[in-house]
Short mmCIF file of C-alpha atoms and ligand atoms in Angstrom, two decimals:
data_model
loop_
_atom_site.label_atom_id
_atom_site.label_comp_id
_atom_site.label_asym_id
_atom_site.label_seq_id
_atom_site.Cartn_x
_atom_site.Cartn_y
_atom_site.Cartn_z
CA MET M 171 164.01 68.42 272.41
CA ASP M 172 167.41 66.81 270.98
CA VAL M 173 168.89 67.45 267.62
CA THR M 174 167.14 64.39 266.22
CA GLY M 175 163.80 65.44 267.41
CA ARG M 176 164.19 68.95 266.01
CA LEU M 177 165.26 67.50 262.64
CA LEU M 178 162.19 65.25 262.73
CA ALA M 179 159.77 68.19 263.50
CA ALA M 180 161.38 70.29 260.78
CA ALA M 181 160.94 67.41 258.29
CA LEU M 182 157.51 67.02 259.22
CA LEU M 183 156.83 70.64 258.81
CA ILE M 184 158.34 70.63 255.45
CA LEU M 185 156.18 67.60 254.57
CA ALA M 186 153.00 69.28 255.92
CA SER M 187 153.56 72.57 254.12
CA ALA M 188 154.44 70.74 250.85
CA ALA M 189 152.55 72.02 247.86
CA ALA M 190 149.04 70.99 247.43
CA ASP M 191 147.91 67.98 245.74
CA PRO M 192 148.02 68.70 241.90
CA GLY M 193 144.72 67.22 241.48
CA ASP M 194 143.09 69.63 244.11
CA GLU M 195 144.79 72.73 242.50
CA LYS M 196 143.49 71.80 239.19
CA CYS M 197 140.14 71.20 240.58
CA LEU M 198 139.84 74.59 242.45
CA THR M 199 141.48 76.65 239.69
CA ASP M 200 138.95 75.31 237.24
CA LEU M 201 135.99 75.56 239.47
CA SER M 202 136.89 79.27 240.17
CA GLU M 203 137.02 79.94 236.33
CA SER M 204 133.68 78.14 235.67
CA LEU M 205 131.73 79.73 238.51
CA GLN M 206 131.01 83.31 238.45
CA ASP M 207 130.94 85.32 241.69
CA PRO M 208 129.48 88.63 240.97
CA LEU M 209 128.96 89.90 244.45
CA ARG M 210 132.56 88.87 245.37
CA ASN M 211 131.44 86.44 248.11
CA LEU M 212 134.33 84.04 247.92
CA LYS M 213 136.90 85.04 250.21
CA ASN M 214 140.57 83.69 249.35
CA TRP M 215 139.69 82.14 246.17
CA THR M 216 142.78 83.18 244.56
CA LYS M 217 145.66 81.31 242.60
CA GLU M 218 148.08 81.55 245.37
CA THR M 219 145.28 79.74 247.93
CA PHE M 220 144.54 77.00 245.34
CA ALA M 221 148.33 76.16 245.16
CA ASN M 222 148.21 75.59 249.00
CA PRO M 223 144.36 75.46 250.13
CA CYS M 224 145.04 73.01 253.23
CA GLN M 225 147.48 72.57 255.88
CA GLY M 226 146.50 69.35 257.66
CA PHE M 227 142.98 69.87 258.85
CA THR M 228 143.24 73.66 258.51
CA SER M 229 141.62 75.17 255.32
CA PHE M 230 142.32 78.73 253.88
CA LEU M 231 139.63 78.57 251.32
CA GLN M 232 136.17 79.98 252.22
CA GLY M 233 133.75 76.94 252.01
CA ALA M 234 136.35 74.26 251.92
CA THR M 235 137.11 71.64 254.67
CA CYS M 236 140.45 69.79 254.69
CA ASN M 237 141.37 66.55 255.84
CA ASN M 238 145.01 65.35 255.82
CA GLY M 239 146.04 68.17 253.57
CA ARG M 240 143.38 67.33 250.98
CA ILE M 241 140.14 69.02 250.14
CA TYR M 242 137.41 66.87 251.77
CA LYS M 243 134.09 69.11 251.71
CA LEU M 244 133.04 72.01 249.42
CA SER M 245 130.11 73.98 250.70
CA LEU M 246 129.36 77.02 248.69
CA THR M 247 125.64 77.68 249.52
CA ASN M 248 123.52 80.97 249.19
CA LEU M 249 126.47 83.01 247.92
CA SER M 250 124.75 84.38 244.53
CA LEU M 251 127.10 82.31 242.41
CA ARG M 252 126.53 81.91 238.68
CA GLY M 253 128.42 80.00 235.94
CA THR M 254 128.62 76.25 235.69
CA ILE M 255 129.95 73.47 237.43
CA SER M 256 133.60 72.43 236.00
CA PRO M 257 133.93 68.94 234.93
CA PHE M 258 137.54 69.12 236.69
CA LEU M 259 135.97 69.01 239.95
CA SER M 260 136.48 65.36 239.53
CA ASN M 261 140.15 66.06 240.18
CA CYS M 262 139.46 66.90 243.81
CA THR M 263 139.53 63.11 244.37
CA ASN M 264 139.16 63.03 248.03
CA LEU M 265 135.99 65.09 248.00
CA GLN M 266 133.31 63.71 250.22
CA ALA M 267 130.65 66.33 250.29
CA LEU M 268 129.69 68.86 247.23
CA ASP M 269 127.04 71.36 248.32
CA LEU M 270 126.57 74.30 245.83
CA SER M 271 122.77 74.69 246.85
CA SER M 272 120.87 77.85 246.70
CA ASN M 273 122.72 79.73 243.97
CA GLN M 274 122.06 80.55 240.30
CA ILE M 275 124.21 77.89 238.80
CA SER M 276 123.39 76.76 235.30
CA GLY M 277 124.56 74.40 232.74
CA GLN M 278 124.75 70.55 233.36
CA ILE M 279 125.85 68.21 235.93
CA PRO M 280 129.07 66.88 234.50
CA PRO M 281 129.33 63.06 234.24
CA ASP M 282 133.00 63.36 235.10
CA LEU M 283 131.69 63.39 238.78
CA GLN M 284 131.76 59.69 238.46
CA ASN M 285 135.62 60.05 239.24
CA LEU M 286 134.69 61.21 242.78
CA VAL M 287 134.79 57.79 244.22
CA ASN M 288 134.51 58.97 247.85
CA LEU M 289 131.51 61.30 247.35
CA ALA M 290 128.87 60.65 249.83
CA VAL M 291 126.77 64.01 249.82
CA LEU M 292 125.70 65.92 246.42
CA ASN M 293 123.60 68.78 247.06
CA LEU M 294 122.87 71.07 244.12
CA SER M 295 119.38 71.99 245.04
CA SER M 296 117.81 75.45 244.15
CA ASN M 297 119.92 76.41 241.37
CA ARG M 298 119.18 76.73 237.28
CA ILE M 299 120.75 73.51 236.56
CA SER M 300 119.59 71.88 233.16
CA GLY M 301 120.13 68.89 230.94
CA SER M 302 119.68 65.39 232.32
CA ILE M 303 120.90 63.38 235.37
CA PRO M 304 124.06 61.55 234.43
CA PRO M 305 123.57 57.93 234.99
CA GLN M 306 127.35 57.89 235.85
CA LEU M 307 126.70 59.07 239.14
CA ALA M 308 125.79 55.45 240.09
CA LEU M 309 129.62 54.79 240.05
CA CYS M 310 130.13 57.06 243.06
CA THR M 311 129.14 54.02 245.34
CA TYR M 312 129.27 55.94 248.50
CA LEU M 313 126.52 58.36 247.58
CA ASN M 314 123.95 58.61 250.18
CA VAL M 315 122.37 62.10 249.53
CA ILE M 316 121.52 63.30 246.14
CA ASP M 317 119.40 66.60 246.47
CA LEU M 318 118.75 68.04 243.05
CA HIS M 319 115.30 69.73 243.89
CA ASP M 320 114.22 73.10 242.43
CA ASN M 321 116.37 73.05 239.14
CA ARG M 322 115.62 72.67 235.48
CA ILE M 323 116.66 69.17 235.00
CA SER M 324 114.94 67.30 232.25
CA GLY M 325 114.90 63.76 230.80
CA GLU M 326 114.27 60.51 232.53
CA ILE M 327 115.57 59.51 236.02
CA PRO M 328 118.38 56.94 235.23
CA GLN M 329 117.32 53.55 236.80
CA GLN M 330 120.98 53.01 237.59
CA LEU M 331 120.76 55.40 240.58
CA GLY M 332 118.76 52.55 242.26
CA PHE M 333 121.91 50.69 242.47
CA LEU M 334 123.14 53.01 245.11
CA VAL M 335 122.52 50.91 248.17
CA ARG M 336 123.59 53.77 250.63
CA LEU M 337 121.19 56.35 249.27
CA SER M 338 119.09 57.59 252.05
CA VAL M 339 118.10 61.14 250.66
CA PHE M 340 116.92 61.29 247.16
CA ASP M 341 115.16 64.60 246.12
CA VAL M 342 114.49 65.48 242.55
CA SER M 343 111.13 67.39 243.12
CA ASN M 344 110.28 70.59 241.20
CA ASN M 345 112.39 69.84 238.00
CA ARG M 346 111.26 69.03 234.49
CA LEU M 347 111.93 65.50 234.47
CA SER M 348 109.63 63.15 232.38
CA GLY M 349 108.95 59.32 231.84
CA PRO M 350 108.31 56.73 234.49
CA ILE M 351 109.88 56.53 238.06
CA PRO M 352 112.27 53.49 237.88
CA PRO M 353 111.09 50.96 240.55
CA SER M 354 114.74 50.88 241.58
CA LEU M 355 113.99 54.40 243.36
CA GLY M 356 110.30 54.42 243.54
CA ASN M 357 109.62 51.08 245.04
CA ARG M 358 112.96 49.97 246.71
CA SER M 359 113.00 46.48 248.19
CA GLY M 360 114.34 45.08 251.57
CA SER M 361 116.25 47.12 253.85
CA LEU M 362 116.96 50.06 251.54
CA SER M 363 115.69 53.49 252.33
CA GLN M 364 112.28 54.27 250.63
CA PHE M 365 111.54 57.44 248.83
CA ASN M 366 108.02 58.80 248.97
CA ALA M 367 106.14 61.02 246.56
CA SER M 368 107.81 64.25 248.01
CA SER M 369 111.00 63.08 246.53
CA PHE M 370 109.35 63.26 242.84
CA ASP M 371 106.64 65.95 243.16
CA GLY M 372 106.68 69.07 240.79
CA ASN M 373 107.75 67.31 237.49
CA ARG M 374 104.88 67.74 235.25
CA ASP M 375 105.63 64.60 233.00
CA LEU M 376 106.99 62.21 235.45
CA TYR M 377 104.68 59.27 236.32
CA GLY M 378 104.60 56.00 238.32
CA TYR M 379 104.75 54.93 242.06
CA PRO M 380 105.11 56.50 244.56
CA LEU M 381 103.30 59.42 242.68
CA PRO M 382 99.58 59.49 242.76
CA PRO M 383 98.04 58.09 239.39
CA ILE M 384 97.45 60.43 236.84
CA LYS M 385 93.90 61.68 236.90
CA SER M 386 91.79 60.12 233.93
CA ARG M 387 92.67 62.01 230.87
CA GLY M 388 89.19 63.53 230.87
CA LEU M 389 87.89 65.98 233.36
CA SER M 390 87.80 65.19 237.22
CA VAL M 391 84.42 65.50 238.97
CA MET M 392 85.33 68.73 240.77
CA THR M 393 86.32 70.15 237.45
CA ILE M 394 82.92 69.24 235.74
CA VAL M 395 80.84 70.69 238.77
CA GLY M 396 82.95 73.72 238.63
CA ILE M 397 82.32 74.31 234.96
CA GLY M 398 78.65 73.57 235.42
CA LEU M 399 78.18 76.30 238.12
CA GLY M 400 80.53 78.68 236.42
CA SER M 401 78.71 78.20 233.09
CA GLY M 402 75.35 78.42 234.75
CA LEU M 403 76.08 81.65 236.30
CA VAL M 404 77.58 83.31 233.34
CA SER M 405 74.42 82.28 231.29
CA LEU M 406 72.11 83.68 233.91
CA ILE M 407 74.09 86.97 234.06
CA LEU M 408 74.18 86.99 230.16
CA SER M 409 70.30 86.25 229.85
CA PHE M 410 69.42 88.85 232.45
CA THR M 411 71.66 91.62 230.55
CA ALA M 412 69.88 90.46 227.21
CA VAL M 413 66.54 91.00 228.79
CA CYS M 414 67.64 94.35 230.13
CA ILE M 415 68.90 95.51 226.81
CA TRP M 416 65.81 94.22 225.02
CA LEU M 417 63.62 96.14 227.46
CA LYS M 418 65.60 99.17 227.07
CA ILE M 419 65.45 98.95 223.15
CA SER M 420 61.65 98.23 223.02
CA GLU M 421 61.14 100.94 225.65
CA GLN M 422 62.94 103.32 223.11
CA LYS M 423 61.07 102.12 220.20
CA GLN M 424 57.83 102.68 222.03
CA ASP M 425 59.09 106.21 222.95
CA GLU M 426 59.96 106.87 219.26
CA GLU M 427 56.55 105.52 218.09
CA GLU M 428 54.70 107.63 220.50
CA SER M 429 56.64 110.80 219.18
CA LYS M 430 55.84 109.91 215.64
CA VAL M 431 52.27 109.45 216.57
CA GLY M 432 52.51 112.84 218.43
CA GLN M 433 54.03 114.61 215.23
CA LEU M 434 51.12 113.14 212.93
CA MET M 435 48.56 114.34 215.13
CA PRO M 436 47.48 117.76 214.41
CA GLU M 437 47.77 120.19 217.13
CA TYR M 438 44.48 121.61 218.48
C1 NAG U 722 142.63 65.53 236.35
O1 NAG U 722 141.62 64.50 235.91
C2 NAG U 722 141.81 63.87 234.66
C3 NAG U 722 140.66 62.89 234.42
O2 NAG U 722 140.59 62.05 235.44
C4 NAG U 722 143.32 63.43 234.63
O3 NAG U 722 143.54 62.84 233.39
C5 NAG U 722 144.29 64.43 234.90
O4 NAG U 722 145.62 63.93 235.02
C6 NAG U 722 143.91 65.12 236.36
N1 NAG U 722 144.78 66.22 236.50
C7 NAG U 722 145.64 66.25 237.56
C8 NAG U 722 146.43 67.56 237.71
O5 NAG U 722 145.44 65.66 238.53
C1 NAG U 723 142.93 83.28 253.71
O1 NAG U 723 144.39 82.98 253.48
C2 NAG U 723 145.24 83.36 254.73
C3 NAG U 723 146.51 82.89 254.42
O2 NAG U 723 146.66 82.08 253.26
C4 NAG U 723 144.84 82.91 255.95
O3 NAG U 723 145.71 83.41 256.84
C5 NAG U 723 143.40 83.38 256.26
O4 NAG U 723 142.93 82.80 257.35
C6 NAG U 723 142.42 82.95 255.11
N1 NAG U 723 141.10 83.45 255.28
C7 NAG U 723 140.07 82.71 255.33
C8 NAG U 723 138.73 83.20 255.38
O5 NAG U 723 140.11 81.33 255.23
C1 NAG U 724 121.01 83.89 251.90
O1 NAG U 724 121.91 84.97 251.88
C2 NAG U 724 120.97 86.29 252.02
C3 NAG U 724 122.13 87.44 251.59
O2 NAG U 724 123.33 87.21 252.34
C4 NAG U 724 120.44 86.34 253.21
O3 NAG U 724 119.61 87.62 253.46
C5 NAG U 724 119.65 85.14 253.63
O4 NAG U 724 118.96 85.05 254.80
C6 NAG U 724 120.33 83.84 253.15
N1 NAG U 724 119.42 82.65 253.21
C7 NAG U 724 119.60 81.56 253.79
C8 NAG U 724 118.65 80.57 253.86
O5 NAG U 724 120.63 81.28 254.53
C1 NAG U 725 120.64 70.88 250.43
O1 NAG U 725 120.81 72.28 250.63
C2 NAG U 725 119.50 72.97 250.99
C3 NAG U 725 119.63 74.39 250.91
O2 NAG U 725 121.08 74.72 251.38
C4 NAG U 725 118.95 72.39 252.39
O3 NAG U 725 117.93 73.03 252.66
C5 NAG U 725 118.74 70.95 252.41
O4 NAG U 725 118.37 70.56 253.50
C6 NAG U 725 120.04 70.18 251.78
N1 NAG U 725 119.72 68.85 251.61
C7 NAG U 725 120.24 67.71 252.37
C8 NAG U 725 119.66 66.50 251.95
O5 NAG U 725 120.84 68.03 253.24
C1 NAG U 726 106.69 47.17 244.67
O1 NAG U 726 107.46 45.96 244.51
C2 NAG U 726 106.76 44.70 244.98
C3 NAG U 726 107.88 43.85 244.87
O2 NAG U 726 108.70 43.64 244.01
C4 NAG U 726 105.63 44.49 244.04
O3 NAG U 726 104.95 43.29 244.56
C5 NAG U 726 104.69 45.64 244.09
O4 NAG U 726 103.63 45.39 243.30
C6 NAG U 726 105.43 46.95 243.67
N1 NAG U 726 104.53 48.03 243.88
C7 NAG U 726 104.33 49.06 242.97
C8 NAG U 726 103.22 50.10 243.34
O5 NAG U 726 104.80 48.86 241.81
C1 NAG U 727 108.07 61.73 252.92
O1 NAG U 727 109.67 61.51 253.23
C2 NAG U 727 110.30 62.73 253.80
C3 NAG U 727 111.79 62.72 253.72
O2 NAG U 727 112.17 61.34 253.99
C4 NAG U 727 109.33 62.91 255.07
O3 NAG U 727 109.92 64.24 255.71
C5 NAG U 727 108.09 63.25 255.00
O4 NAG U 727 107.50 63.05 256.27
C6 NAG U 727 107.45 61.92 254.18
N1 NAG U 727 106.03 62.23 253.83
C7 NAG U 727 105.20 61.38 254.03
C8 NAG U 727 103.80 61.67 253.63
O5 NAG U 727 105.42 60.20 254.51
#
């Protein structure tokens, strides 16, 4: 290698090891503050690493994947994490996948995630997330996975999410959602991926296609038959018990009567 080559290599090295993107640093610093890690499962989640989490495609941060020196994926699943999702996650502007599934994370989904214009995968399933689904997520046009199942999310499903043409997985089952399923998600047209009832199951007050129609407000046939059989059995047992008690009482009365009669009779 000649002098120029060496100089070039040195220059490249300096460029490569330059400080992290300030957005990534802000994003990681704030995320580490908003999340709680009671079991200390996150390795290398320190201020020093946030200042330089990536070198090219190498990551020094547990759960992070790097691409050209930027955070590209964050996957922190099943680590007993608590706390909330920092709105400054949106400063990780190159983020393509965010997977915080299977923890005990609470709080709301920050609408600020709308700034993650490269986001393709959002998996926040099996946590304790509450609040409603921010309609702003529809601005992340590359989203193809939204998995929010098993949380405590309430409110209506924003119909804007139906505008996400790349969406191929949508799962909001087992939450506290209510209102109608927007046809833009429940009955998608043309070549768009369809979502069946399993995407929407387990939300008590959510209704509409593709969920089965709500049973008539009255009682179903099986319930009526069940109640009929059950109450029949109960009344049978009750009347049997009543008859037994009545027999017992009258037997006692008879005994008493007999003994009274016995007392009145003079003894010979
Ligand atoms: C973080 O994002 C906010 C909102 O987009 C922006 O105003 C701020 O300048 C960003 N901070 C850094 C350090 O990139
Ligand atoms: C933690 O960071 C150090 C240096 O920054 C690195 O050598 C090590 O591989 C990292 N550990 C993990 C688990 O990424
Ligand atoms: C989650 O983590 C616990 C404890 O580390 C482990 O026992 C369990 O198998 C993990 N579950 C999954 C689905 O990876
Ligand atoms: C989301 O994460 C859960 C738990 O880690 C996993 O079982 C599920 O398959 C993921 N969803 C998608 C669409 O990959
Ligand atoms: C689904 O959409 C099609 C076309 O827009 C419509 O004809 C059909 O009635 C819809 N199905 C349901 C169950 O709403
Ligand atoms: C519903 O969709 C899911 C995921 O796309 C699939 O695994 C499942 O088999 C489908 N269920 C039915 C009844 O079609």
